[in-house]
XYZ file of C-alpha atoms in Angstrom:
582
model
C 47.479 61.577 105.974
C 47.639 58.809 103.743
C 49.555 57.169 100.971
C 48.054 57.961 97.381
C 47.203 54.415 95.877
C 48.988 56.788 92.418
C 52.431 57.227 93.868
C 55.390 54.794 92.881
C 55.285 51.967 94.804
C 58.870 50.579 96.555
C 60.313 48.250 95.191
C 58.894 49.285 91.959
C 55.009 47.296 91.069
C 54.474 46.644 87.107
C 51.804 44.186 87.549
C 48.136 44.365 86.846
C 47.154 48.117 86.446
C 50.386 49.631 86.799
C 52.072 47.385 84.050
C 53.386 49.314 81.157
C 52.136 52.583 82.256
C 51.146 55.352 79.099
C 53.521 58.005 78.786
C 53.046 61.046 79.856
C 55.680 62.441 82.196
C 54.112 61.616 85.232
C 53.579 58.555 86.004
C 50.953 58.692 89.198
C 48.896 60.435 86.137
C 48.820 57.961 84.432
C 48.010 55.243 86.451
C 45.720 57.546 87.969
C 43.990 58.085 83.772
C 43.963 54.705 83.210
C 41.876 53.725 86.442
C 39.604 56.588 86.055
C 38.829 55.597 82.503
C 38.230 51.631 83.648
C 36.042 52.638 86.726
C 34.216 53.867 83.946
C 33.348 50.601 82.957
C 31.779 50.118 86.265
C 34.635 48.828 87.706
C 36.021 48.651 91.358
C 39.169 49.334 93.134
C 38.456 45.587 94.334
C 38.698 44.344 90.864
C 41.457 46.337 89.358
C 43.620 45.176 92.301
C 43.501 41.543 90.634
C 45.681 39.672 88.435
C 44.985 40.600 85.017
C 44.545 37.548 82.733
C 44.220 39.074 79.116
C 42.010 37.042 76.814
C 42.555 37.651 73.078
C 39.599 37.914 70.877
C 39.675 36.382 67.723
C 36.061 35.952 66.910
C 34.098 37.229 63.366
C 31.474 36.471 60.968
C 33.975 35.996 58.245
C 35.612 33.509 60.623
C 32.881 30.158 61.446
C 36.130 28.287 62.709
C 35.923 31.250 65.692
C 32.714 30.540 65.756
C 32.603 29.408 69.065
C 34.537 31.957 70.437
C 31.607 33.898 72.686
C 31.005 31.049 74.362
C 34.768 30.359 75.285
C 35.536 34.205 76.458
C 32.270 33.776 79.064
C 34.297 30.425 80.110
C 37.753 31.659 80.212
C 36.047 34.702 82.615
C 34.531 32.576 85.187
C 37.790 30.380 84.936
C 39.344 33.286 85.384
C 36.747 35.367 88.362
C 36.927 31.933 89.857
C 40.526 31.514 90.723
C 41.177 34.939 91.972
C 41.761 37.221 88.834
C 40.047 39.612 85.935
C 39.903 38.939 83.305
C 39.939 41.781 79.840
C 39.133 40.699 76.984
C 40.713 42.379 73.995
C 40.563 41.857 70.316
C 42.726 41.977 67.496
C 43.176 40.208 63.913
C 40.883 36.345 63.051
C 42.200 35.042 59.707
C 40.601 32.530 58.112
C 41.619 29.793 55.960
C 39.165 30.469 52.957
C 37.947 34.033 53.840
C 41.327 35.636 52.599
C 42.556 36.473 49.595
C 45.304 36.210 48.641
C 45.693 33.332 51.123
C 45.877 32.950 55.117
C 49.330 32.894 54.845
C 49.372 36.065 53.628
C 48.430 37.444 56.765
C 49.888 35.696 59.944
C 52.917 37.828 60.007
C 51.182 40.193 60.383
C 48.642 38.060 62.972
C 51.344 37.621 65.010
C 52.541 41.565 64.928
C 48.860 42.496 66.160
C 49.022 39.490 68.755
C 52.666 40.548 70.162
C 51.735 44.653 69.801
C 48.707 44.409 72.289
C 49.749 41.458 74.641
C 53.141 43.968 75.224
C 50.618 47.672 74.657
C 47.747 46.286 77.055
C 48.475 45.962 80.818
C 48.068 42.453 81.324
C 49.749 39.987 83.971
C 49.246 36.777 81.407
C 46.993 36.374 77.995
C 44.873 33.794 77.008
C 45.089 33.012 73.277
C 41.943 31.462 71.662
C 42.235 30.154 67.985
C 42.035 27.078 65.686
C 41.688 27.823 61.810
C 45.219 27.124 60.838
C 47.629 30.220 61.002
C 45.381 31.504 64.075
C 47.121 28.934 65.949
C 51.277 30.326 64.684
C 49.975 33.962 64.844
C 49.071 33.309 68.343
C 52.181 31.244 69.779
C 55.252 33.669 67.137
C 53.321 36.620 69.466
C 53.968 35.337 72.494
C 55.901 34.328 71.970
C 58.226 37.528 71.074
C 56.159 38.993 73.518
C 57.203 36.452 76.981
C 54.692 36.938 78.909
C 53.015 34.376 80.666
C 50.489 32.498 77.861
C 48.677 30.145 77.479
C 46.973 28.534 74.734
C 42.548 27.759 74.184
C 42.181 26.163 70.119
C 38.159 26.734 69.614
C 37.786 22.855 68.621
C 36.568 21.407 65.740
C 33.867 21.373 63.619
C 31.277 17.797 63.998
C 30.923 15.619 60.858
C 28.350 15.770 58.132
C 26.295 12.878 56.679
C 26.384 12.212 52.847
C 23.798 9.606 51.610
C 24.510 7.412 54.447
C 27.839 8.148 54.330
C 30.355 9.911 57.250
C 31.486 13.336 55.973
C 33.836 16.540 57.491
C 35.602 18.992 56.159
C 37.913 19.107 54.303
C 38.681 15.755 53.450
C 35.842 15.272 52.215
C 36.021 18.108 50.506
C 38.835 17.611 48.384
C 37.712 14.199 47.636
C 33.851 14.837 46.290
C 35.372 17.789 44.629
C 38.240 15.798 42.526
C 34.691 13.059 41.692
C 33.017 16.178 40.597
C 35.639 17.054 38.365
C 36.166 13.712 37.340
C 32.299 13.350 36.465
C 32.138 10.501 38.814
C 29.313 12.828 40.329
C 26.937 15.462 39.319
C 26.050 18.329 40.262
C 23.334 18.028 42.026
C 24.653 16.008 44.832
C 28.208 18.415 44.710
C 25.044 21.386 45.828
C 23.804 18.465 48.605
C 26.815 17.097 49.990
C 28.484 21.643 49.857
C 25.384 21.533 52.912
C 26.885 17.793 54.782
C 30.654 18.293 54.769
C 31.442 21.395 57.686
C 28.449 20.591 60.487
C 28.701 22.880 62.999
C 30.864 26.109 63.422
C 34.772 24.868 64.479
C 38.209 23.515 62.204
C 38.539 20.834 59.685
C 37.070 17.326 61.821
C 40.833 15.846 59.973
C 44.013 15.947 60.542
C 44.706 19.304 58.720
C 47.095 22.452 59.731
C 43.878 23.175 62.223
C 44.017 20.001 64.325
C 47.779 19.689 63.562
C 48.445 22.889 65.831
C 46.045 22.208 68.385
C 47.543 18.519 68.484
C 51.440 20.913 68.420
C 49.878 23.573 70.457
C 49.285 20.173 73.571
C 52.438 18.401 72.486
C 54.436 21.825 73.686
C 52.682 22.461 76.857
C 50.637 25.505 75.437
C 47.466 23.866 76.504
C 45.613 22.760 79.370
C 45.773 18.831 79.443
C 43.736 17.834 76.511
C 43.232 20.612 75.163
C 43.888 19.383 71.593
C 40.517 17.220 70.963
C 37.862 17.665 72.298
C 35.040 19.337 69.303
C 34.153 23.205 69.328
C 30.434 22.597 70.576
C 30.891 20.183 72.861
C 30.720 20.974 77.042
C 34.598 19.458 77.510
C 35.176 22.241 74.528
C 33.638 24.628 77.804
C 35.623 22.914 80.677
C 38.926 23.165 78.835
C 37.693 26.614 79.036
C 37.090 27.114 82.275
C 40.462 25.317 83.444
C 42.667 27.115 80.377
C 41.077 30.713 82.693
C 42.086 29.694 86.339
C 45.367 28.015 84.746
C 45.872 32.087 84.047
C 45.575 32.778 86.494
C 48.260 30.299 88.052
C 50.847 31.350 85.872
C 50.201 35.040 85.780
C 50.783 34.168 90.323
C 53.754 31.958 89.055
C 55.186 34.293 86.218
C 55.476 30.574 84.146
C 56.940 33.278 81.049
C 56.820 31.373 78.150
C 60.293 31.273 77.376
C 59.452 28.459 80.390
C 57.447 26.733 77.969
C 58.997 26.604 74.498
C 62.464 24.433 75.440
C 63.989 23.197 73.346
C 62.940 19.674 74.944
C 59.670 21.461 73.820
C 59.830 21.458 70.760
C 61.179 17.839 69.790
C 57.731 16.680 71.608
C 56.491 19.001 69.043
C 57.751 17.216 65.945
C 57.586 13.922 66.468
C 54.180 14.492 67.409
C 54.219 15.769 63.882
C 55.629 13.203 62.611
C 53.266 10.544 65.163
C 50.641 12.157 63.564
C 50.853 12.470 59.810
C 50.466 15.795 60.903
C 49.972 18.476 57.643
C 53.635 19.863 55.970
C 52.254 22.965 56.755
C 53.181 22.524 60.605
C 56.853 22.658 59.479
C 56.491 26.542 58.692
C 54.491 27.077 62.009
C 57.342 24.985 64.155
C 59.873 26.731 62.624
C 58.569 30.350 62.642
C 57.461 29.819 66.554
C 61.303 27.796 67.649
C 62.560 31.191 65.673
C 61.245 33.552 67.966
C 63.027 31.798 70.093
C 66.187 31.802 68.640
C 66.129 27.875 67.645
C 66.340 26.395 64.282
C 63.981 23.604 62.916
C 67.235 21.412 61.757
C 65.433 19.875 58.540
C 68.228 16.991 57.979
C 68.000 15.913 62.309
C 63.790 16.182 61.939
C 63.634 13.102 58.719
C 65.677 11.243 60.820
C 63.401 11.696 63.636
C 60.973 10.260 61.102
C 62.812 7.855 60.435
C 61.936 6.135 63.765
C 58.107 7.992 64.280
C 55.445 5.576 63.028
C 52.352 7.103 62.232
C 50.305 6.540 65.029
C 47.780 8.111 64.620
C 44.486 7.123 61.937
C 43.281 9.888 61.153
C 41.772 11.076 57.544
C 44.223 11.895 55.387
C 46.246 9.337 56.722
C 43.680 7.308 58.041
C 40.181 6.424 58.054
C 38.819 8.495 61.216
C 37.879 12.185 62.657
C 38.822 14.306 65.890
C 35.899 13.366 67.360
C 37.127 10.116 67.406
C 40.247 10.711 68.883
C 39.060 12.823 71.442
C 36.589 9.896 72.419
C 40.293 7.575 72.117
C 41.018 10.145 74.884
C 43.082 12.932 72.925
C 46.453 13.585 73.204
C 47.235 11.382 76.382
C 46.747 8.467 74.404
C 48.920 9.565 71.356
C 51.483 10.597 73.934
C 51.333 7.281 76.266
C 51.997 5.730 73.351
C 54.856 7.787 72.188
C 56.604 8.131 75.608
C 59.240 6.265 75.593
C 60.002 8.794 72.071
C 59.555 11.603 74.246
C 61.123 14.696 76.263
C 59.367 14.187 79.547
C 60.976 16.202 81.338
C 60.223 18.844 79.070
C 57.697 22.365 81.572
C 53.985 22.662 80.689
C 51.634 25.694 81.367
C 50.095 23.856 84.417
C 53.836 23.919 85.383
C 54.022 20.270 85.667
C 56.625 18.310 83.525
C 54.971 16.090 80.454
C 56.219 13.235 81.867
C 53.424 14.352 85.058
C 50.870 14.811 82.906
C 51.126 12.033 81.031
C 50.696 9.633 84.015
C 47.760 11.671 85.284
C 46.088 10.896 82.446
C 46.186 7.255 83.955
C 45.995 3.721 82.235
C 44.449 4.503 78.984
C 42.119 2.167 77.718
C 41.082 0.139 75.176
C 40.190 2.206 71.943
C 41.477 1.719 67.754
C 42.244 5.278 66.693
C 45.564 5.524 67.934
C 47.150 2.320 67.258
C 50.307 1.002 69.255
C 54.445 1.108 67.958
C 53.616 -2.378 66.928
C 51.177 -1.929 64.710
C 51.861 1.854 63.057
C 49.374 3.250 60.264
C 52.951 3.503 58.443
C 56.155 2.627 59.776
C 57.138 6.742 59.715
C 56.955 10.023 59.860
C 53.807 11.261 57.917
C 56.597 13.694 56.605
C 59.808 12.914 54.980
C 62.631 15.739 54.104
C 63.975 16.247 50.395
C 66.865 17.085 48.877
C 69.028 17.847 45.203
C 69.644 20.178 42.667
C 65.772 21.110 42.255
C 65.664 21.457 46.128
C 68.965 23.152 47.733
C 67.686 24.511 50.815
C 64.861 21.534 50.928
C 61.772 19.846 50.061
C 59.163 17.895 51.980
C 56.732 15.548 51.465
C 53.684 13.923 53.574
C 55.320 10.475 52.266
C 52.009 8.552 55.240
C 49.677 10.723 52.077
C 50.946 9.542 48.984
C 49.974 6.547 46.673
C 53.217 4.653 47.209
C 53.845 3.446 43.251
C 54.762 6.902 42.518
C 57.357 7.500 45.872
C 60.229 6.064 43.416
C 59.762 8.286 39.703
C 61.147 9.403 37.118
C 58.901 10.985 35.126
C 58.905 13.995 32.617
C 57.733 17.318 34.132
C 54.804 18.901 32.347
C 55.570 23.323 33.514
C 52.874 25.899 34.901
C 54.273 29.091 34.652
C 52.032 30.474 38.129
C 48.552 29.851 38.838
C 47.087 31.770 35.880
C 48.413 29.373 33.635
C 47.780 26.160 35.705
C 44.235 27.794 36.105
C 43.916 28.353 32.093
C 45.474 25.301 30.776
C 45.219 22.475 33.357
C 41.603 21.497 32.049
C 42.251 21.978 28.392
C 42.366 19.060 26.436
C 44.874 19.254 24.390
C 47.029 19.885 27.481
C 49.680 17.123 26.203
C 50.480 14.950 29.121
C 49.978 11.725 31.235
C 49.765 10.257 34.387
C 52.992 9.376 33.702
C 54.623 13.524 33.407
C 55.142 15.085 36.985
C 53.098 18.414 37.490
C 55.598 21.700 37.542
C 54.159 24.582 39.007
C 56.346 27.421 39.594
C 56.269 30.849 41.655
C 53.413 30.207 44.570
C 56.571 30.117 47.361
C 56.377 32.988 50.141
C 57.258 35.668 47.831
C 56.070 34.819 44.936
C 52.530 34.492 44.866
C 52.963 36.009 47.459
C 51.890 34.008 50.801
C 52.988 30.514 49.468
C 49.427 29.339 48.991
C 47.802 26.101 49.414
C 47.965 25.956 45.576
C 50.734 22.969 45.809
C 47.742 20.693 45.860
C 47.854 21.249 42.016
C 44.356 19.270 40.364
C 44.658 16.247 38.871
C 44.243 17.926 34.629
C 40.870 17.061 33.538
C 41.255 15.246 30.417
C 43.365 12.156 33.206
C 41.094 12.958 36.148
C 37.792 11.670 33.326
C 40.512 8.721 32.290
C 39.992 7.965 36.456
C 43.569 9.192 37.422
C 43.551 9.490 41.129
C 47.829 10.185 41.852
C 49.725 12.029 39.583
C 53.634 13.349 40.854
C 53.394 17.616 41.454
C 56.289 19.400 42.434
C 55.852 23.018 43.517
C 57.449 26.219 46.009
C 53.982 25.995 47.125
C 51.702 25.008 50.468
C 49.460 22.025 50.449
C 46.483 22.129 52.931
C 46.701 19.592 55.555
C 43.251 17.264 54.736
C 45.038 17.168 51.372
C 46.879 13.807 49.752
C 48.536 12.417 46.982
C 51.704 12.260 45.461
C 53.226 16.177 46.227
C 56.160 17.728 46.507
C 56.297 20.814 48.636
C 58.220 24.526 50.188
C 61.512 23.699 47.651
C 63.656 26.372 48.900
C 64.849 28.514 47.479
C 61.715 29.905 45.669
C 61.311 30.650 41.934
C 60.567 33.368 42.544
C 63.904 34.493 43.658
C 66.000 32.592 41.081
C 65.987 28.559 43.020
C 65.794 25.905 40.431
C 62.632 25.229 40.371
C 62.754 28.571 38.025
C 64.378 26.629 36.041
C 62.915 23.968 35.151
C 61.114 24.178 31.232
C 58.091 21.366 29.482
C 60.123 17.800 28.833
C 62.706 18.561 31.608
C 63.198 14.309 33.462
C 62.611 14.728 37.408
C 63.554 11.798 39.311
C 61.695 11.475 42.853
C 62.871 9.240 45.194
C 61.408 8.971 48.750
C 63.539 6.396 49.643
C 66.510 8.330 48.778
C 65.024 12.037 49.702
C 66.058 13.151 46.618
C 64.086 14.971 44.016
C 66.692 15.534 41.634
C 66.079 17.391 37.893
C 68.191 15.724 35.588
C 69.724 18.555 33.587
C 73.193 19.378 33.883
C 74.563 22.215 35.807
C 75.972 23.832 33.279
C 72.817 24.763 31.346
C 71.120 25.239 34.156
C 73.766 28.159 34.574
C 72.316 28.624 30.060
C 69.283 28.945 31.404
C 69.535 31.358 34.230
C 71.859 33.192 32.035
C 69.509 33.698 29.578
C 66.345 34.356 31.560
C 67.348 36.286 34.214
C 64.624 36.314 37.567
C 63.377 39.535 38.865
C 62.377 39.093 42.293
C 58.831 40.952 43.139
C 58.370 43.985 44.641
C 55.163 46.452 45.115
C 55.349 50.534 45.729
C 53.558 50.619 49.220
C 52.008 48.286 52.265
C 51.871 45.438 53.919
C 52.463 43.958 50.241
C 55.736 45.769 50.232
C 56.846 44.900 54.161
C 55.320 41.541 52.867
C 58.020 41.393 49.530
C 61.100 42.357 51.670
C 61.230 40.618 54.758
C 59.278 37.299 54.557
C 61.917 34.595 54.703
C 61.789 31.582 52.863
C 59.888 27.866 53.990
C 62.968 26.735 56.040
C 62.500 29.748 57.940
C 58.913 29.158 58.617
C 58.102 32.199 56.426
C 58.338 34.866 59.134
C 59.465 38.183 58.723
C 63.636 38.345 58.933
C 62.392 41.527 62.158
C 60.712 39.740 63.949
C 63.250 36.473 64.479
C 65.304 36.437 67.838
C 67.798 38.460 67.048
C 70.341 36.367 67.792
C 70.047 31.759 67.076
C 71.462 30.285 70.182
C 69.960 26.446 68.303
C 69.002 23.514 66.742
C 65.967 21.913 66.805
C 66.804 18.452 67.427
C 70.451 18.155 69.040
């Protein structure tokens, strides 16, 4: 009598359809039942004996950034089957920046939990993570890092650019630029409606160096994508070919047991930080990198990041720090061109999902060619990294400014605080003609941090007060404990830590206080004595926000501050094992 294919094996086999069997108290029956149900979909034993490759499907009618997900899934499946694997796509939460209230950041951790638990719960020997919009790639990398199986990221890709009255436009730096013109009454209602039709010319993520493009570049720098995986636009054949290659590589990773902890190392995070600085990347990239690193037991050292920034110039000429768009970056050779230029500053021995090191991949990419999108180190867009870390009595835990997208004249500035207590206060008063504000003042917005909003929304891009916009003011110093879109620009201090909602010094700033910003000295200072701040704190103690039930209750009880990635405390690694960069 032949042995049953449903009995335990010796040695134990924990791969393919035998992986993570549902508990019925009888493993043989568990496998028997699993195979019976999956055969109902028409699978044969020959198919079910192959390595199983999960494909996280984040397509959604609410998510045009992922509008090409069906085509990508088909290409990944083709690659998996060509390499001898069995593709199994499954749905997870899909989060879009413009369609998630109160903010997509509020749902990032939920998406990471969904990703982690579905990867753990379902039998797969490797997983392909399909994501693009701002919070989806970090959520997937966070979840996969915690699940620790072979994992590879597939970016959905950027949108194409459009044209408005002969001018090339793309989301969403141009969204903000034209909306600023509309607020200043430089364009009328008819033109703002016309440009609205042209800003997003296809499905895909923002075509500038916003958070989505930043995370795409960071994912490749981390070694988590196929070489060249960051830059192909969503609707191109190049993107589909990358998807097929990703599926094939996932099978190889499963066979090699190339788990994510072998890729997401200290060296990988240091490379990602170099790239973040060199591309003029979104300030959100720091929060997301910190959260991903926290899942691996690593802490991001903001002071060391700032030191790294002083020797890492901005080389990528992309909006909002430069002039080009993501499709131009792709035509210029994409990340290979940038990494080739950054090579002296990179950790070349870092492993990638290909099983080769980053240095080997740079060599395989060839010598490059003449182009004008990635500058040389001798001719940078900006002489230092795009992001600077500030400290002072207003931000004891640190704050961030995107110096490459700020007005140089305002980066050394002292002014009078014009304070808004929360977003509702901002909306109510920012456009009033009787608002007491001048271009020399500093706008301060409180209570938009991780707990204050909740979810740390991108309201840190405080609009220019309408009365100043009409007068031609294009920038003003702005400070908050929130975030701003990577597509935004201006002299804007963000991520003030600790946030005002938990009693950080920002909570006690009053109208008329003097604030000093010195990017050169990396300082953000409230020119009020410690004694006066203590008196204000005693007179108006902060009551931290709470919720009665549901996800909001979990969020408010568990979310960390910006310097720990705004992750949930119970999702971070149970033990921190080191800092990055060294």
